[in-house]
Amino acid sequence: ILSAVTPKDNAYTFVGWSVLGNVKQPGDTFTMPAAKVVISANWGETAYNISYELQEPDASNHGNNPESYSVSESFTLEEPTLDGYIFDGWTYGEVTIPTKEVTIPRGTTGDLTFVAHWTVKTYEICIDRDVVDFGSRISGYSGESMQEIIGITSTGNQNVTLKTPVCDNDNFVIDVSGLEASLAGKGGYTEFTVQPKDGLADGIYSGTMTVST
């Protein structure tokens, strides 16, 4: 009766015995002939699992990144993708600093887990006028007649969604109708209106308005 053999390291798995041209498994029997018989152990490489933690539900792993490997294989990871983010790199094992160029050499053993790290992309936004000047007006003006239209053009290559503008004081009322919009890549354009609030006393007013993504 043939028994199993335990390998000296876990990089290989015992898959059976070769006996007189046949493959026998542990527990099988064979009849010993009158002549010498060579019995050889057959080994296969252990398949180790590879897992990826992308950290963001909308992230996509590269299709070339393997799900398993063996001791005789070497592989290099490709970058995953996530719209609106920059891939900073992978961390794994004792590698705690995100690394973009990851190559696992031959001779490596054991299951591997790679963790993706990301930074939110920033986009350049160009406003088509630097200063909004409402001119001089005394009390009793009609706020609606003093509206100014601000146009925003995206100069980046990615889609970007604008947020409601904010001001550093209460000197302006902002009509954000139409601003909560996505600009589709380079050249994307949208407009919104601004106007001073009603009932301001005589004087000159200034304020800073910030548009963000």
C-alpha positions as protocol buffer text, in pm:
chain_id: "A"
residue {
  index: 1
  type: ILE
  ca { x: 0 y: 0 z: 0 }
}
residue {
  index: 2
  type: LEU
  ca { x: 140 y: 339 z: -104 }
}
residue {
  index: 3
  type: SER
  ca { x: 139 y: 629 z: 141 }
}
residue {
  index: 4
  type: ALA
  ca { x: 166 y: 1006 z: 94 }
}
residue {
  index: 5
  type: VAL
  ca { x: 487 y: 1208 z: 118 }
}
residue {
  index: 6
  type: THR
  ca { x: 514 y: 1543 z: 295 }
}
residue {
  index: 7
  type: PRO
  ca { x: 726 y: 1801 z: 106 }
}
residue {
  index: 8
  type: LYS
  ca { x: 1003 y: 1989 z: 285 }
}
residue {
  index: 9
  type: ASP
  ca { x: 844 y: 2326 z: 194 }
}
residue {
  index: 10
  type: ASN
  ca { x: 491 y: 2430 z: 103 }
}
residue {
  index: 11
  type: ALA
  ca { x: 587 y: 2554 z: -244 }
}
residue {
  index: 12
  type: TYR
  ca { x: 516 y: 2204 z: -379 }
}
residue {
  index: 13
  type: THR
  ca { x: 231 y: 1960 z: -341 }
}
residue {
  index: 14
  type: PHE
  ca { x: 256 y: 1582 z: -364 }
}
residue {
  index: 15
  type: VAL
  ca { x: 33 y: 1463 z: -650 }
}
residue {
  index: 16
  type: GLY
  ca { x: 102 y: 1089 z: -660 }
}
residue {
  index: 17
  type: TRP
  ca { x: 346 y: 806 z: -735 }
}
residue {
  index: 18
  type: SER
  ca { x: 467 y: 690 z: -1076 }
}
residue {
  index: 19
  type: VAL
  ca { x: 473 y: 308 z: -1073 }
}
residue {
  index: 20
  type: LEU
  ca { x: 538 y: 100 z: -1386 }
}
residue {
  index: 21
  type: GLY
  ca { x: 408 y: 379 z: -1608 }
}
residue {
  index: 22
  type: ASN
  ca { x: 98 y: 444 z: -1400 }
}
residue {
  index: 23
  type: VAL
  ca { x: 18 y: 718 z: -1149 }
}
residue {
  index: 24
  type: LYS
  ca { x: -87 y: 586 z: -810 }
}
residue {
  index: 25
  type: GLN
  ca { x: -242 y: 780 z: -525 }
}
residue {
  index: 26
  type: PRO
  ca { x: -186 y: 728 z: -152 }
}
residue {
  index: 27
  type: GLY
  ca { x: -384 y: 422 z: -41 }
}
residue {
  index: 28
  type: ASP
  ca { x: -354 y: 250 z: -380 }
}
residue {
  index: 29
  type: THR
  ca { x: -192 y: -94 z: -399 }
}
residue {
  index: 30
  type: PHE
  ca { x: 15 y: -270 z: -665 }
}
residue {
  index: 31
  type: THR
  ca { x: 165 y: -614 z: -700 }
}
residue {
  index: 32
  type: MET
  ca { x: 541 y: -628 z: -673 }
}
residue {
  index: 33
  type: PRO
  ca { x: 689 y: -813 z: -972 }
}
residue {
  index: 34
  type: ALA
  ca { x: 998 y: -1035 z: -956 }
}
residue {
  index: 35
  type: ALA
  ca { x: 1220 y: -758 z: -1096 }
}
residue {
  index: 36
  type: LYS
  ca { x: 1328 y: -423 z: -952 }
}
residue {
  index: 37
  type: VAL
  ca { x: 1067 y: -144 z: -963 }
}
residue {
  index: 38
  type: VAL
  ca { x: 1143 y: 229 z: -957 }
}
residue {
  index: 39
  type: ILE
  ca { x: 875 y: 428 z: -776 }
}
residue {
  index: 40
  type: SER
  ca { x: 896 y: 805 z: -833 }
}
residue {
  index: 41
  type: ALA
  ca { x: 717 y: 1080 z: -642 }
}
residue {
  index: 42
  type: ASN
  ca { x: 533 y: 1336 z: -854 }
}
residue {
  index: 43
  type: TRP
  ca { x: 517 y: 1697 z: -740 }
}
residue {
  index: 44
  type: GLY
  ca { x: 311 y: 1997 z: -847 }
}
residue {
  index: 45
  type: GLU
  ca { x: 362 y: 2362 z: -761 }
}
residue {
  index: 46
  type: THR
  ca { x: 132 y: 2502 z: -496 }
}
residue {
  index: 47
  type: ALA
  ca { x: -102 y: 2776 z: -622 }
}
residue {
  index: 48
  type: TYR
  ca { x: -108 y: 3075 z: -387 }
}
residue {
  index: 49
  type: ASN
  ca { x: -399 y: 3319 z: -376 }
}
residue {
  index: 50
  type: ILE
  ca { x: -365 y: 3690 z: -457 }
}
residue {
  index: 51
  type: SER
  ca { x: -623 y: 3936 z: -325 }
}
residue {
  index: 52
  type: TYR
  ca { x: -667 y: 4307 z: -395 }
}
residue {
  index: 53
  type: GLU
  ca { x: -818 y: 4566 z: -163 }
}
residue {
  index: 54
  type: LEU
  ca { x: -904 y: 4863 z: -387 }
}
residue {
  index: 55
  type: GLN
  ca { x: -1057 y: 5061 z: -95 }
}
residue {
  index: 56
  type: GLU
  ca { x: -1308 y: 5243 z: -319 }
}
residue {
  index: 57
  type: PRO
  ca { x: -1627 y: 5076 z: -451 }
}
residue {
  index: 58
  type: ASP
  ca { x: -1597 y: 5236 z: -796 }
}
residue {
  index: 59
  type: ALA
  ca { x: -1230 y: 5142 z: -846 }
}
residue {
  index: 60
  type: SER
  ca { x: -1144 y: 4887 z: -1116 }
}
residue {
  index: 61
  type: ASN
  ca { x: -850 y: 4650 z: -1102 }
}
residue {
  index: 62
  type: HIS
  ca { x: -641 y: 4596 z: -1415 }
}
residue {
  index: 63
  type: GLY
  ca { x: -737 y: 4283 z: -1604 }
}
residue {
  index: 64
  type: ASN
  ca { x: -373 y: 4167 z: -1626 }
}
residue {
  index: 65
  type: ASN
  ca { x: -327 y: 4146 z: -1250 }
}
residue {
  index: 66
  type: PRO
  ca { x: -325 y: 3775 z: -1156 }
}
residue {
  index: 67
  type: GLU
  ca { x: -547 y: 3607 z: -898 }
}
residue {
  index: 68
  type: SER
  ca { x: -292 y: 3335 z: -815 }
}
residue {
  index: 69
  type: TYR
  ca { x: 74 y: 3243 z: -868 }
}
residue {
  index: 70
  type: SER
  ca { x: 329 y: 2970 z: -794 }
}
residue {
  index: 71
  type: VAL
  ca { x: 690 y: 2960 z: -680 }
}
residue {
  index: 72
  type: SER
  ca { x: 834 y: 2948 z: -1034 }
}
residue {
  index: 73
  type: GLU
  ca { x: 641 y: 3255 z: -1154 }
}
residue {
  index: 74
  type: SER
  ca { x: 733 y: 3623 z: -1152 }
}
residue {
  index: 75
  type: PHE
  ca { x: 474 y: 3893 z: -1217 }
}
residue {
  index: 76
  type: THR
  ca { x: 443 y: 4273 z: -1226 }
}
residue {
  index: 77
  type: LEU
  ca { x: 128 y: 4452 z: -1117 }
}
residue {
  index: 78
  type: GLU
  ca { x: -58 y: 4695 z: -1341 }
}
residue {
  index: 79
  type: GLU
  ca { x: -225 y: 5008 z: -1203 }
}
residue {
  index: 80
  type: PRO
  ca { x: -596 y: 5003 z: -1111 }
}
residue {
  index: 81
  type: THR
  ca { x: -817 y: 5296 z: -1211 }
}
residue {
  index: 82
  type: LEU
  ca { x: -1067 y: 5520 z: -1033 }
}
residue {
  index: 83
  type: ASP
  ca { x: -1231 y: 5818 z: -1200 }
}
residue {
  index: 84
  type: GLY
  ca { x: -1144 y: 6141 z: -1019 }
}
residue {
  index: 85
  type: TYR
  ca { x: -848 y: 5993 z: -829 }
}
residue {
  index: 86
  type: ILE
  ca { x: -473 y: 5947 z: -876 }
}
residue {
  index: 87
  type: PHE
  ca { x: -332 y: 5602 z: -800 }
}
residue {
  index: 88
  type: ASP
  ca { x: -53 y: 5641 z: -542 }
}
residue {
  index: 89
  type: GLY
  ca { x: 60 y: 5279 z: -534 }
}
residue {
  index: 90
  type: TRP
  ca { x: 27 y: 4942 z: -361 }
}
residue {
  index: 91
  type: THR
  ca { x: 117 y: 4839 z: -8 }
}
residue {
  index: 92
  type: TYR
  ca { x: 167 y: 4471 z: 77 }
}
residue {
  index: 93
  type: GLY
  ca { x: 351 y: 4255 z: 328 }
}
residue {
  index: 94
  type: GLU
  ca { x: 631 y: 4460 z: 480 }
}
residue {
  index: 95
  type: VAL
  ca { x: 598 y: 4732 z: 214 }
}
residue {
  index: 96
  type: THR
  ca { x: 414 y: 5008 z: 403 }
}
residue {
  index: 97
  type: ILE
  ca { x: 484 y: 5299 z: 166 }
}
residue {
  index: 98
  type: PRO
  ca { x: 258 y: 5299 z: -144 }
}
residue {
  index: 99
  type: THR
  ca { x: 460 y: 5176 z: -443 }
}
residue {
  index: 100
  type: LYS
  ca { x: 350 y: 5197 z: -807 }
}
residue {
  index: 101
  type: GLU
  ca { x: 610 y: 4960 z: -956 }
}
residue {
  index: 102
  type: VAL
  ca { x: 556 y: 4622 z: -792 }
}
residue {
  index: 103
  type: THR
  ca { x: 727 y: 4308 z: -922 }
}
residue {
  index: 104
  type: ILE
  ca { x: 705 y: 3979 z: -731 }
}
residue {
  index: 105
  type: PRO
  ca { x: 1015 y: 3767 z: -810 }
}
residue {
  index: 106
  type: ARG
  ca { x: 1040 y: 3392 z: -869 }
}
residue {
  index: 107
  type: GLY
  ca { x: 1086 y: 3199 z: -548 }
}
residue {
  index: 108
  type: THR
  ca { x: 818 y: 3393 z: -357 }
}
residue {
  index: 109
  type: THR
  ca { x: 568 y: 3180 z: -164 }
}
residue {
  index: 110
  type: GLY
  ca { x: 251 y: 3238 z: 35 }
}
residue {
  index: 111
  type: ASP
  ca { x: -79 y: 3415 z: -23 }
}
residue {
  index: 112
  type: LEU
  ca { x: -46 y: 3788 z: -106 }
}
residue {
  index: 113
  type: THR
  ca { x: -274 y: 4086 z: -41 }
}
residue {
  index: 114
  type: PHE
  ca { x: -222 y: 4418 z: -221 }
}
residue {
  index: 115
  type: VAL
  ca { x: -388 y: 4736 z: -92 }
}
residue {
  index: 116
  type: ALA
  ca { x: -446 y: 5028 z: -332 }
}
residue {
  index: 117
  type: HIS
  ca { x: -399 y: 5389 z: -219 }
}
residue {
  index: 118
  type: TRP
  ca { x: -550 y: 5698 z: -385 }
}
residue {
  index: 119
  type: THR
  ca { x: -536 y: 6080 z: -387 }
}
residue {
  index: 120
  type: VAL
  ca { x: -830 y: 6290 z: -505 }
}
residue {
  index: 121
  type: LYS
  ca { x: -750 y: 6469 z: -832 }
}
residue {
  index: 122
  type: THR
  ca { x: -753 y: 6847 z: -842 }
}
residue {
  index: 123
  type: TYR
  ca { x: -864 y: 7042 z: -1147 }
}
residue {
  index: 124
  type: GLU
  ca { x: -783 y: 7384 z: -1280 }
}
residue {
  index: 125
  type: ILE
  ca { x: -1090 y: 7605 z: -1327 }
}
residue {
  index: 126
  type: CYS
  ca { x: -1081 y: 7927 z: -1529 }
}
residue {
  index: 127
  type: ILE
  ca { x: -1335 y: 8207 z: -1467 }
}
residue {
  index: 128
  type: ASP
  ca { x: -1385 y: 8422 z: -1777 }
}
residue {
  index: 129
  type: ARG
  ca { x: -1374 y: 8750 z: -1582 }
}
residue {
  index: 130
  type: ASP
  ca { x: -1147 y: 8835 z: -1291 }
}
residue {
  index: 131
  type: VAL
  ca { x: -1360 y: 9105 z: -1126 }
}
residue {
  index: 132
  type: VAL
  ca { x: -1735 y: 9146 z: -1100 }
}
residue {
  index: 133
  type: ASP
  ca { x: -1805 y: 9521 z: -1078 }
}
residue {
  index: 134
  type: PHE
  ca { x: -2161 y: 9630 z: -1002 }
}
residue {
  index: 135
  type: GLY
  ca { x: -2075 y: 10001 z: -1034 }
}
residue {
  index: 136
  type: SER
  ca { x: -2203 y: 10277 z: -802 }
}
residue {
  index: 137
  type: ARG
  ca { x: -2565 y: 10270 z: -690 }
}
residue {
  index: 138
  type: ILE
  ca { x: -2754 y: 10435 z: -404 }
}
residue {
  index: 139
  type: SER
  ca { x: -3013 y: 10265 z: -184 }
}
residue {
  index: 140
  type: GLY
  ca { x: -3339 y: 10173 z: -349 }
}
residue {
  index: 141
  type: TYR
  ca { x: -3182 y: 10000 z: -650 }
}
residue {
  index: 142
  type: SER
  ca { x: -3340 y: 9692 z: -799 }
}
residue {
  index: 143
  type: GLY
  ca { x: -3118 y: 9398 z: -721 }
}
residue {
  index: 144
  type: GLU
  ca { x: -3241 y: 9205 z: -1024 }
}
residue {
  index: 145
  type: SER
  ca { x: -3121 y: 9477 z: -1261 }
}
residue {
  index: 146
  type: MET
  ca { x: -2770 y: 9446 z: -1119 }
}
residue {
  index: 147
  type: GLN
  ca { x: -2718 y: 9078 z: -1181 }
}
residue {
  index: 148
  type: GLU
  ca { x: -2390 y: 8968 z: -1334 }
}
residue {
  index: 149
  type: ILE
  ca { x: -2340 y: 8641 z: -1521 }
}
residue {
  index: 150
  type: ILE
  ca { x: -2026 y: 8442 z: -1440 }
}
residue {
  index: 151
  type: GLY
  ca { x: -1903 y: 8181 z: -1686 }
}
residue {
  index: 152
  type: ILE
  ca { x: -1676 y: 7895 z: -1580 }
}
residue {
  index: 153
  type: THR
  ca { x: -1473 y: 7687 z: -1825 }
}
residue {
  index: 154
  type: SER
  ca { x: -1293 y: 7365 z: -1734 }
}
residue {
  index: 155
  type: THR
  ca { x: -933 y: 7352 z: -1862 }
}
residue {
  index: 156
  type: GLY
  ca { x: -866 y: 6999 z: -1735 }
}
residue {
  index: 157
  type: ASN
  ca { x: -917 y: 6671 z: -1919 }
}
residue {
  index: 158
  type: GLN
  ca { x: -1143 y: 6502 z: -1662 }
}
residue {
  index: 159
  type: ASN
  ca { x: -1509 y: 6551 z: -1581 }
}
residue {
  index: 160
  type: VAL
  ca { x: -1563 y: 6780 z: -1282 }
}
residue {
  index: 161
  type: THR
  ca { x: -1870 y: 6872 z: -1075 }
}
residue {
  index: 162
  type: LEU
  ca { x: -1888 y: 7225 z: -933 }
}
residue {
  index: 163
  type: LYS
  ca { x: -2015 y: 7300 z: -585 }
}
residue {
  index: 164
  type: THR
  ca { x: -2223 y: 7596 z: -470 }
}
residue {
  index: 165
  type: PRO
  ca { x: -2005 y: 7911 z: -444 }
}
residue {
  index: 166
  type: VAL
  ca { x: -1928 y: 8047 z: -99 }
}
residue {
  index: 167
  type: CYS
  ca { x: -1845 y: 8404 z: 4 }
}
residue {
  index: 168
  type: ASP
  ca { x: -1623 y: 8538 z: 280 }
}
residue {
  index: 169
  type: ASN
  ca { x: -1890 y: 8780 z: 408 }
}
residue {
  index: 170
  type: ASP
  ca { x: -2260 y: 8866 z: 378 }
}
residue {
  index: 171
  type: ASN
  ca { x: -2221 y: 9146 z: 124 }
}
residue {
  index: 172
  type: PHE
  ca { x: -2336 y: 8932 z: -169 }
}
residue {
  index: 173
  type: VAL
  ca { x: -2639 y: 8719 z: -246 }
}
residue {
  index: 174
  type: ILE
  ca { x: -2557 y: 8445 z: -495 }
}
residue {
  index: 175
  type: ASP
  ca { x: -2808 y: 8296 z: -732 }
}
residue {
  index: 176
  type: VAL
  ca { x: -2667 y: 7950 z: -805 }
}
residue {
  index: 177
  type: SER
  ca { x: -2932 y: 7845 z: -1055 }
}
residue {
  index: 178
  type: GLY
  ca { x: -2765 y: 7618 z: -1309 }
}
residue {
  index: 179
  type: LEU
  ca { x: -2432 y: 7596 z: -1130 }
}
residue {
  index: 180
  type: GLU
  ca { x: -2468 y: 7250 z: -977 }
}
residue {
  index: 181
  type: ALA
  ca { x: -2351 y: 7095 z: -1301 }
}
residue {
  index: 182
  type: SER
  ca { x: -2082 y: 6866 z: -1435 }
}
residue {
  index: 183
  type: LEU
  ca { x: -1832 y: 7001 z: -1685 }
}
residue {
  index: 184
  type: ALA
  ca { x: -1745 y: 6733 z: -1937 }
}
residue {
  index: 185
  type: GLY
  ca { x: -1369 y: 6747 z: -1982 }
}
residue {
  index: 186
  type: LYS
  ca { x: -1164 y: 7024 z: -2138 }
}
residue {
  index: 187
  type: GLY
  ca { x: -1378 y: 7312 z: -2262 }
}
residue {
  index: 188
  type: GLY
  ca { x: -1681 y: 7222 z: -2049 }
}
residue {
  index: 189
  type: TYR
  ca { x: -1875 y: 7540 z: -1968 }
}
residue {
  index: 190
  type: THR
  ca { x: -2147 y: 7655 z: -1728 }
}
residue {
  index: 191
  type: GLU
  ca { x: -2285 y: 7986 z: -1597 }
}
residue {
  index: 192
  type: PHE
  ca { x: -2441 y: 8125 z: -1280 }
}
residue {
  index: 193
  type: THR
  ca { x: -2550 y: 8470 z: -1163 }
}
residue {
  index: 194
  type: VAL
  ca { x: -2450 y: 8690 z: -870 }
}
residue {
  index: 195
  type: GLN
  ca { x: -2615 y: 9001 z: -731 }
}
residue {
  index: 196
  type: PRO
  ca { x: -2578 y: 9223 z: -422 }
}
residue {
  index: 197
  type: LYS
  ca { x: -2841 y: 9177 z: -156 }
}
residue {
  index: 198
  type: ASP
  ca { x: -3123 y: 9427 z: -127 }
}
residue {
  index: 199
  type: GLY
  ca { x: -3111 y: 9719 z: 114 }
}
residue {
  index: 200
  type: LEU
  ca { x: -2735 y: 9777 z: 139 }
}
residue {
  index: 201
  type: ALA
  ca { x: -2642 y: 10119 z: 273 }
}
residue {
  index: 202
  type: ASP
  ca { x: -2447 y: 10363 z: 57 }
}
residue {
  index: 203
  type: GLY
  ca { x: -2087 y: 10260 z: 19 }
}
residue {
  index: 204
  type: ILE
  ca { x: -1840 y: 10043 z: -164 }
}
residue {
  index: 205
  type: TYR
  ca { x: -1849 y: 9671 z: -91 }
}
residue {
  index: 206
  type: SER
  ca { x: -1614 y: 9390 z: -181 }
}
residue {
  index: 207
  type: GLY
  ca { x: -1603 y: 9022 z: -112 }
}
residue {
  index: 208
  type: THR
  ca { x: -1433 y: 8706 z: -226 }
}
residue {
  index: 209
  type: MET
  ca { x: -1631 y: 8428 z: -387 }
}
residue {
  index: 210
  type: THR
  ca { x: -1489 y: 8075 z: -416 }
}
residue {
  index: 211
  type: VAL
  ca { x: -1604 y: 7804 z: -653 }
}
residue {
  index: 212
  type: SER
  ca { x: -1482 y: 7453 z: -572 }
}
residue {
  index: 213
  type: THR
  ca { x: -1521 y: 7099 z: -699 }
}
